[in-house]
PDB file of C-alpha atoms in Angstrom:
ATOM      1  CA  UNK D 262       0.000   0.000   0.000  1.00 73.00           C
ATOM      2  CA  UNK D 263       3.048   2.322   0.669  1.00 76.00           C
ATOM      3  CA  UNK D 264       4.290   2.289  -3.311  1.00 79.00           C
ATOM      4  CA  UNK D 265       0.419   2.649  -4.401  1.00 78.00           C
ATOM      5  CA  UNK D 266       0.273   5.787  -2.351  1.00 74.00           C
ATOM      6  CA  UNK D 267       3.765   7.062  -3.349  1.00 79.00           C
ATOM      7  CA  UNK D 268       3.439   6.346  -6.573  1.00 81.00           C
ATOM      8  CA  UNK D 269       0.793   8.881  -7.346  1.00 81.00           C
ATOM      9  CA  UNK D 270      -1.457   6.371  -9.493  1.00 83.00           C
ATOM     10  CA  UNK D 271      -4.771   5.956  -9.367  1.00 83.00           C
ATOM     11  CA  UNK D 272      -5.992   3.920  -6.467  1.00 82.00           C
ATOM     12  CA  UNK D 273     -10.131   3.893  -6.874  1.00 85.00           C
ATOM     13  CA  UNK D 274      -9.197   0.493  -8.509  1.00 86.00           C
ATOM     14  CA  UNK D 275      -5.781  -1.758  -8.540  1.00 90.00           C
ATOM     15  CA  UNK D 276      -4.711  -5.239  -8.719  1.00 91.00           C
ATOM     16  CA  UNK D 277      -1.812  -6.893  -6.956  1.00 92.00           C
ATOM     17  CA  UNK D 278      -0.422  -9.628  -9.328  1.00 92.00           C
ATOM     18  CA  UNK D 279       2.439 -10.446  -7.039  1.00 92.00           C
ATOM     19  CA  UNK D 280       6.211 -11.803  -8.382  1.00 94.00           C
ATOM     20  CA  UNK D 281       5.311 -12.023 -12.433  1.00 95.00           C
ATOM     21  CA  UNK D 282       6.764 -14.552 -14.335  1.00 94.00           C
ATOM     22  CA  UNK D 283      10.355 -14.957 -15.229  1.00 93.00           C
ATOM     23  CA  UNK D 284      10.027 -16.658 -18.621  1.00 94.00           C
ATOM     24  CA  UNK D 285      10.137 -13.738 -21.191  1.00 93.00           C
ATOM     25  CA  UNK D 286       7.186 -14.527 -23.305  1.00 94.00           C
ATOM     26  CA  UNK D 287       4.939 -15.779 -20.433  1.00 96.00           C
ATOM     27  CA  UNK D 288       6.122 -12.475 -18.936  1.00 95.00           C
ATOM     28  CA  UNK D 289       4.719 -10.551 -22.357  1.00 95.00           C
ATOM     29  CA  UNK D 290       1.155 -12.294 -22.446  1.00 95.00           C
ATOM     30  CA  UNK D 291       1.018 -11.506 -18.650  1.00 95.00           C
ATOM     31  CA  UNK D 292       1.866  -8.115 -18.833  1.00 94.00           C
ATOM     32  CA  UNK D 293      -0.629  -7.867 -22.200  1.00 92.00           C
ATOM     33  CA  UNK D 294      -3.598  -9.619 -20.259  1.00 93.00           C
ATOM     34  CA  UNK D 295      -2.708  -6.891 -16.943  1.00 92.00           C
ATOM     35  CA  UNK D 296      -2.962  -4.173 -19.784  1.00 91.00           C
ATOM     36  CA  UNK D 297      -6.508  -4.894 -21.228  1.00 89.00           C
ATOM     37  CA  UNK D 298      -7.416  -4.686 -17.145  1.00 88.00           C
ATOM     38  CA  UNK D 299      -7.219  -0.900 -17.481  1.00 86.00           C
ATOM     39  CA  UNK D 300      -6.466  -0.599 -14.193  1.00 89.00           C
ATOM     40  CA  UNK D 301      -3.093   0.094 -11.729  1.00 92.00           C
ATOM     41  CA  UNK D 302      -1.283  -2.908 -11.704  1.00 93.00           C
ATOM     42  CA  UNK D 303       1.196  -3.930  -7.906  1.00 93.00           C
ATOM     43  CA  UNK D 304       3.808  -6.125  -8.777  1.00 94.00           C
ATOM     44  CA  UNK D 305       6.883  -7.395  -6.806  1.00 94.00           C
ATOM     45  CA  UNK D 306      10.657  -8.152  -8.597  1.00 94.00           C
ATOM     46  CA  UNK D 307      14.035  -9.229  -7.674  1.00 93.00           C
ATOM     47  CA  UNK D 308      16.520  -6.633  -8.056  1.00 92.00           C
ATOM     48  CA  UNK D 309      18.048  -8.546 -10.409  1.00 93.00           C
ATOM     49  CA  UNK D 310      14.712  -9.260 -12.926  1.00 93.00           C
ATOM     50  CA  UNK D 311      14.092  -5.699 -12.590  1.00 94.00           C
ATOM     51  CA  UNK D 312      15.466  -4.168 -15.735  1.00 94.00           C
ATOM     52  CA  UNK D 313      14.223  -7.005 -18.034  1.00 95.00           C
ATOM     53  CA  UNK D 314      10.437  -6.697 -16.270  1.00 96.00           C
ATOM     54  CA  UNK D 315      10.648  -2.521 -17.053  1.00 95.00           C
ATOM     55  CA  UNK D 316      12.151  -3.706 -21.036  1.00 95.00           C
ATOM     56  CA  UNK D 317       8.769  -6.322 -21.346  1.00 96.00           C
ATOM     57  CA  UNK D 318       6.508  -3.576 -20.002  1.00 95.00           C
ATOM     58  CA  UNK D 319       8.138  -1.285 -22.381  1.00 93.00           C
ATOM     59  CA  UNK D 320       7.558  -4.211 -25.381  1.00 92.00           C
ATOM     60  CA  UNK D 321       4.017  -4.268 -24.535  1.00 93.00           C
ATOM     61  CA  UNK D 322       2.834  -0.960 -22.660  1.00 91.00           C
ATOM     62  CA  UNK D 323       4.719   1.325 -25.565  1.00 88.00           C
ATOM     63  CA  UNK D 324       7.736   3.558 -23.870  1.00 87.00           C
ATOM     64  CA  UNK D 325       5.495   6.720 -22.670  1.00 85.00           C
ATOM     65  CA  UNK D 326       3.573   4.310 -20.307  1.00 89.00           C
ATOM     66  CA  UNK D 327       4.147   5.514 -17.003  1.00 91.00           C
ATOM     67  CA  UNK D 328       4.991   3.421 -14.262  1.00 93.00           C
ATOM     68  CA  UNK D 329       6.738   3.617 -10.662  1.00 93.00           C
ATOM     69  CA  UNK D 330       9.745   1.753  -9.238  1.00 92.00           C
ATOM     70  CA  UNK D 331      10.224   1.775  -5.146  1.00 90.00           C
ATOM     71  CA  UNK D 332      12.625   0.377  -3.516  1.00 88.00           C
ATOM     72  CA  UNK D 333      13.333  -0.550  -0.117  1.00 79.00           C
ATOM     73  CA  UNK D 334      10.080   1.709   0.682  1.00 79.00           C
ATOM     74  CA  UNK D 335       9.466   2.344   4.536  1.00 78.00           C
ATOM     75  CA  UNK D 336      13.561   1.769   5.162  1.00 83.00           C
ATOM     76  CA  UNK D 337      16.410   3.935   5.153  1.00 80.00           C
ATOM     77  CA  UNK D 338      17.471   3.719   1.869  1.00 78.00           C
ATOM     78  CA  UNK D 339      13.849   4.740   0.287  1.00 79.00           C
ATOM     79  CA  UNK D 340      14.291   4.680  -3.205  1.00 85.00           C
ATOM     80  CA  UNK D 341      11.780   6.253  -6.106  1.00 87.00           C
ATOM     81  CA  UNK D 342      11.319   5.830  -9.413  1.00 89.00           C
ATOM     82  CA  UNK D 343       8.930   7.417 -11.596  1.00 89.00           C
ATOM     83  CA  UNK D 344       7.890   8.088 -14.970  1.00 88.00           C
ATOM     84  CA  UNK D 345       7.932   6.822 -18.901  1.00 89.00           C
ATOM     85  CA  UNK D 346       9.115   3.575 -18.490  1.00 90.00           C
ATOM     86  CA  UNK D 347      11.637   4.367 -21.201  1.00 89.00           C
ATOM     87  CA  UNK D 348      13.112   7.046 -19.039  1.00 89.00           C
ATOM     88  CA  UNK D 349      12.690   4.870 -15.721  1.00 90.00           C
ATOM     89  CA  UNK D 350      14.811   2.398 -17.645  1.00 92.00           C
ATOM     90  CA  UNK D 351      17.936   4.453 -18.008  1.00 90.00           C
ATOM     91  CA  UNK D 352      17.388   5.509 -14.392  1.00 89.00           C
ATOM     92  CA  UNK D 353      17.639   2.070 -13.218  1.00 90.00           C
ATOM     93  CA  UNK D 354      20.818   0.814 -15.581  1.00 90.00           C
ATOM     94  CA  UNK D 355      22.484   4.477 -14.285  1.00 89.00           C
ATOM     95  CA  UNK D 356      22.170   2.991 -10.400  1.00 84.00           C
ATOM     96  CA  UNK D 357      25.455   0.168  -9.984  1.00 76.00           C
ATOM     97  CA  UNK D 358      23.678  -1.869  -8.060  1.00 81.00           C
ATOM     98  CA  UNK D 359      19.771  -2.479  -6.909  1.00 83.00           C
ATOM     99  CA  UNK D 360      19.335  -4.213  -4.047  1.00 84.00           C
ATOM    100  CA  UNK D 361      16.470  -4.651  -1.456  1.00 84.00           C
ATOM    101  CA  UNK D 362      12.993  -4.783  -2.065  1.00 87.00           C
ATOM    102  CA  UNK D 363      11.521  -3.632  -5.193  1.00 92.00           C
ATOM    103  CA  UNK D 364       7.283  -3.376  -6.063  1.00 91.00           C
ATOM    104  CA  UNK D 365       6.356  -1.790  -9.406  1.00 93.00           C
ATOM    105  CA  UNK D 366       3.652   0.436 -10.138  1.00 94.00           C
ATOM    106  CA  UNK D 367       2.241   0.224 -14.057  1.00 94.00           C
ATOM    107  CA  UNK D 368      -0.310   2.738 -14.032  1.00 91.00           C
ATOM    108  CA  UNK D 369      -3.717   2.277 -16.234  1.00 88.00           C
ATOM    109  CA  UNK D 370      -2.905   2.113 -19.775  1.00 76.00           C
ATOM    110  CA  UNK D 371      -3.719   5.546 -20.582  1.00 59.00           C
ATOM    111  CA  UNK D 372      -3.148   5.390 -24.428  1.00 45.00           C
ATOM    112  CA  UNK D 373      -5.995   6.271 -26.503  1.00 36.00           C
ATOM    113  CA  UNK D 374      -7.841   2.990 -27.876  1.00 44.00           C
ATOM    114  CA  UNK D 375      -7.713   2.747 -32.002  1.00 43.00           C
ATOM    115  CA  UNK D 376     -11.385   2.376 -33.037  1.00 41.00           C
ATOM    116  CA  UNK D 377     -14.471   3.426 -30.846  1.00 38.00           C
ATOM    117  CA  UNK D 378     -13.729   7.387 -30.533  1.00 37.00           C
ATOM    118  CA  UNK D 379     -16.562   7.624 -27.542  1.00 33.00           C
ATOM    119  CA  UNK D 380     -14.233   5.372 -25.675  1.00 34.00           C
ATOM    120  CA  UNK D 381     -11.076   7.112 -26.382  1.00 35.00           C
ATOM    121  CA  UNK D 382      -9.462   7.963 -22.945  1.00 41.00           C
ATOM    122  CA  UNK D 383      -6.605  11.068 -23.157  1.00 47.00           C
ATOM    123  CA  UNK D 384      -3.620  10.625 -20.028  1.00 52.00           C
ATOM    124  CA  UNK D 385      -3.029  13.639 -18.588  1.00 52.00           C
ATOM    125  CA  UNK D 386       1.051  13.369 -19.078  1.00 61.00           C
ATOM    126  CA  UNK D 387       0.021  13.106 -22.821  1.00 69.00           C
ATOM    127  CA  UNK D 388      -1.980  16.303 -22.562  1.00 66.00           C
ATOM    128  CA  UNK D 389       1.117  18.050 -20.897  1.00 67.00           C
ATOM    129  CA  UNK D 390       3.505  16.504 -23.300  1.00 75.00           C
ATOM    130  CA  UNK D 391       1.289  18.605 -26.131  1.00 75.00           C
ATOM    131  CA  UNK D 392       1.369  21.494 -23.997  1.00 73.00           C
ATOM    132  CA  UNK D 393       4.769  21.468 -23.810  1.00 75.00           C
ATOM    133  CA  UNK D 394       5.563  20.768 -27.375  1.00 80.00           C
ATOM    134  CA  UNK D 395       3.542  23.373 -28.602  1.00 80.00           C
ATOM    135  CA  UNK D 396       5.159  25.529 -26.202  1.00 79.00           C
ATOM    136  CA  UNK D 397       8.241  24.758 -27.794  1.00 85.00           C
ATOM    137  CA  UNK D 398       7.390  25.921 -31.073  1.00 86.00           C
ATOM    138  CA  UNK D 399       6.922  22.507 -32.891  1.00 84.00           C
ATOM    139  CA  UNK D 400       4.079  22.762 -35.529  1.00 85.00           C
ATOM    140  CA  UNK D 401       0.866  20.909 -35.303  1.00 84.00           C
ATOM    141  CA  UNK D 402       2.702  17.920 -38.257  1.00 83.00           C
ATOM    142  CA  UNK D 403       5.863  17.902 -35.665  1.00 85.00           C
ATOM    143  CA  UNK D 404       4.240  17.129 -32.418  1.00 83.00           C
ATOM    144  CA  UNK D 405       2.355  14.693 -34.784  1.00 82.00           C
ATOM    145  CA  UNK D 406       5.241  12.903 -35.725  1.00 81.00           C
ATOM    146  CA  UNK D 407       6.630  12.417 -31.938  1.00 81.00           C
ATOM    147  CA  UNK D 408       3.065  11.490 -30.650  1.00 78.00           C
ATOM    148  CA  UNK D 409       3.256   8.962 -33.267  1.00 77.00           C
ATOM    149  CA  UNK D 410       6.565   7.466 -32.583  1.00 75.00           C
ATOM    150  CA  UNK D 411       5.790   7.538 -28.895  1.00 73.00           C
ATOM    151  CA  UNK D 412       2.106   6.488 -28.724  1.00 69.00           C
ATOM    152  CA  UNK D 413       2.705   3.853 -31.656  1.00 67.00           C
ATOM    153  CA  UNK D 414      -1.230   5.425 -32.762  1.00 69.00           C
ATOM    154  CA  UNK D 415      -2.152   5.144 -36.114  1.00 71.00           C
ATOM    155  CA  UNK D 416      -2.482   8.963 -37.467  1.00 73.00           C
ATOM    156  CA  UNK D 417      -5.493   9.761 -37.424  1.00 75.00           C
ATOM    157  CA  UNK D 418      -5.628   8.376 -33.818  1.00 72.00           C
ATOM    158  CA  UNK D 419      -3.195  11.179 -33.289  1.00 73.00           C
ATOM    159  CA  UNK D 420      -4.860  13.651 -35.404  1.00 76.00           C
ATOM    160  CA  UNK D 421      -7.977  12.833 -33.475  1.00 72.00           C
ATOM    161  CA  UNK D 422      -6.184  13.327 -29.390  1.00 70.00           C
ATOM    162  CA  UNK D 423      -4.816  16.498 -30.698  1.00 74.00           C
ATOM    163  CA  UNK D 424      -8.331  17.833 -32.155  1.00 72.00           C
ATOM    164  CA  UNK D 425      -9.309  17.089 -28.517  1.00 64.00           C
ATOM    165  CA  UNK D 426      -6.573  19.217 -27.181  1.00 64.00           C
ATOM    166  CA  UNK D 427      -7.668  22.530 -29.201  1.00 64.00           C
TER     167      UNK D 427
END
């Protein structure tokens, strides 16, 4: 309960999965059948499966998903981790060595579903990543590109979150 609370993800629903499994692809169809829960996701790792749980969530989340990393939470040596997975990534092969307790946070997958535009959902952090493109004087077909590349949405998905955003 201490990493749901620190990590700032939404707790009217979650679901603790536990240690996932170590084998890579039943790893991947976990974490895609914890993805189509559309909810925030507890799990517990070894230090030393930690990097190649973040890469598989990266495989199947996409690398803007956001998720949070705590270590050694209610000890001395509190440890945080937070953001894109891609960036929490480089965070964790920067440390030398991870050891302790570890739970991960993946946060509701907060991309926008291709098809059914009533159900399309917008993340906030995408909303602020717009913001903050546009506020760094990246045309409309720019921040296009990058949502693409980052979201892994079909273009007129894209076209469609930033009609939203107008």
């Amino acid at each position: 309960m201490v990493a749901l609370t620190c990590s700032g993800a939404p707790t009217d629903r979650f679901f603790f999965e536990g240690f996932p499994p170590r084998q890579e692809g039943k790893l991947v169809t976990r974490l895609g059948e914890l993805r189509e829960m559309e909810t925030t996701v507890i799990l517990y790792e070894s230090p030393k499966r930690l990097l190649d749980l973040l890469i598989a969530v990266e495989k199947v989340f996409g690398p803007a998903h956001v998720v949070f990393v705590g270590r050694e939470l209610t000890k001395m040596y509190e440890e945080h981790f937070r953001g894109p997975v891609v960036e929490v990534i480089e965070s964790v092969k920067r440390k030398a060595v991870i050891k302790g307790e570890v739970t991960v946070i993946l946060y509701p997958d907060s991309t926008v579903k291709e098809g059914d535009s009533n159900s399309q959902k917008v993340s906030i952090s995408l909303v602020l990543l717009v913001r903050e493109l546009k506020a760094s004087g990246l045309r409309e077909r720019e921040i296009k590109d990058v949502l693409g590349r980052l979201t892994q949405l079909k273009s007129r998905s894209v076209a469609e979150i930033l009609d939203k955003l107008r």
